[in-house]
């Protein structure tokens, strides 16, 4: 199952920091999202960030996570060579993450 | 006054005008706020002002003011905006000229100044470079503090119908009218936090009414083409209902509100603002009616006493070229094109700080992505940040050169060269920054 099936997401940017919210459509899926979408897995999914650069904030009553990724925008919107210098596309890329319900939850 | 109606006219410099005009006409607004200043916008505005001292404010100011001033004056709606950019006084003078031409005598236009701290930035160490700003030398272009509500509230108290500032924190544009109207104490952290939340939710305009949200089949948005901008109905306690005008496209739901709540937020419990540290960690949204969402639960703690300062500086040139490949084996031909350009640019390596070769349609956003076996087309993109414009020009030329001397079937080459205006940031004590207000009153034209 892809994360896209159970969650929606939005990217914001400040300088060289990207933040990506991940929000459950259905509260029933919140525990799955909370347990599977960890900073280590987010870092591994993108393949270009170190997990130490990823901080996760949890808003249980909104069934939402907020990931803050430092150094995510290759210098920030003003210096970056990236086509999507704001990283606006990153939230949708994160929703490509495979959620393997049978996987171990230890990182 | 029991309820204040405050609407979002723009969420970025180039935002759409029609929804703002609709809000001005039908929204029964007390305030219409135009947030038009991005991180880099003010640095480029500073460069424009250096070329022509009468410029340096938002290039769309004229169009926006001509459209909304008459209806706002008629309806008693006050306008608050950061369209002053690098020249709030110039923007106010120009707005007063427009008002005079439109026959709006008696209108008061205020310029709020004080955010420009270029004259005292030198000794402050920049987060990104780790060195004092003064080391940038003549590459330093601008330094603007994200100021709080002081100047804006003073202007509103002075009776301004239009308040124009430069750099202020975005939610401040909404917080200031609420503080002015409700007389909230400057140490009533909870109410200031609530006001910041309302500003934060509205400041990106359509991003809370279904913009930056639609995902067909999953998150559908009705009539996206005619999306309306949001407004808030706010009471004296800082409780708010977020809504939009009947008949406009888009939607406001818990989902759109939660996405916008977390947009550009780091720690939700500590959203650092000039006048308060807002706490969004217990915010909740309540369905009231279709497209009407109640907001509750924001709090606040004392401000840090430090203001964020954005420092703009020239940081080389970016050259970028693109070319398309399609059909059989296009990914391999695209890859060969990138390798060829890299080899041809190698002699210029000393003048290049950073380079990037990628294929749009495969891996331009997600470096970890792999091409599908049946990729129908790719667009090769090569970019480099260079010491000078001549070197940046080489990047464009080498991509264009692929027409005759690259892989089979390359087409549609394009290229651009632009100067890099980089932004770094630092913190400055709030007491080193003082706001000022200049009030202009529009008098009848005398023939």
Coordinates of C-alpha atoms in Angstrom, one line a residue, chain A residues 3 8-12 17-22 36-56 65-74 84 86-98, chain B residues 212 356 362-370:
Chain A
X3 CA 1.1 6.2 1.8
X8 CA -2.3 13.7 2.2
X9 CA 0.6 16.0 2.5
X10 CA 1.9 19.5 1.8
X11 CA 5.4 21.0 1.5
X12 CA 6.6 24.3 2.8
X17 CA 14.7 23.9 5.2
X18 CA 11.8 21.9 3.8
X19 CA 8.9 20.9 5.9
X20 CA 6.4 18.2 4.9
X21 CA 3.1 17.6 6.7
X22 CA 1.6 14.1 6.5
X36 CA 5.6 3.6 9.9
X37 CA 6.5 7.1 8.7
X38 CA 9.5 7.7 10.8
X39 CA 12.4 10.1 10.2
X40 CA 14.7 7.2 9.3
X41 CA 12.2 5.9 6.7
X42 CA 11.6 9.4 5.3
X43 CA 15.4 9.9 4.9
X44 CA 15.7 6.5 3.3
X45 CA 12.8 7.1 0.9
X46 CA 14.3 10.3 -0.5
X47 CA 17.7 8.8 -0.6
X48 CA 19.3 12.2 -0.5
X49 CA 18.9 13.3 3.2
X50 CA 20.6 12.0 6.3
X51 CA 18.2 10.9 9.0
X52 CA 19.9 13.2 11.5
X53 CA 18.6 16.1 9.3
X54 CA 15.0 15.0 9.6
X55 CA 13.0 16.1 12.7
X56 CA 9.5 14.8 13.2
X65 CA 3.0 14.6 11.4
X66 CA 5.3 17.4 10.5
X67 CA 8.7 16.6 9.1
X68 CA 11.3 19.3 9.1
X69 CA 14.3 18.5 6.8
X70 CA 17.4 20.6 7.1
X71 CA 19.6 21.2 4.1
X72 CA 16.8 19.7 1.9
X73 CA 16.8 22.4 -0.8
X74 CA 20.4 22.4 -2.0
X84 CA 11.7 22.9 -8.1
X86 CA 11.1 25.4 -3.3
X87 CA 10.7 21.6 -3.0
X88 CA 7.0 22.0 -3.6
X89 CA 6.9 18.5 -5.2
X90 CA 8.5 16.7 -2.3
X91 CA 5.2 16.0 -0.4
X92 CA 3.8 14.0 -3.3
X93 CA 7.1 12.2 -3.6
X94 CA 6.8 11.2 0.0
X95 CA 3.3 9.9 -0.6
X96 CA 5.0 7.3 -2.9
X97 CA 6.3 5.6 0.2
X98 CA 5.3 2.0 0.5
Chain B
X212 CA -2.1 23.7 -3.6
X356 CA 23.6 19.5 -11.9
X362 CA 12.8 10.9 -14.6
X363 CA 14.8 12.3 -11.8
X364 CA 14.8 16.1 -11.7
X365 CA 12.8 16.2 -8.4
X366 CA 13.6 12.9 -6.8
X367 CA 17.2 11.9 -7.2
X368 CA 16.4 8.4 -6.0
X369 CA 13.9 7.8 -8.9
X370 CA 14.6 5.4 -11.8

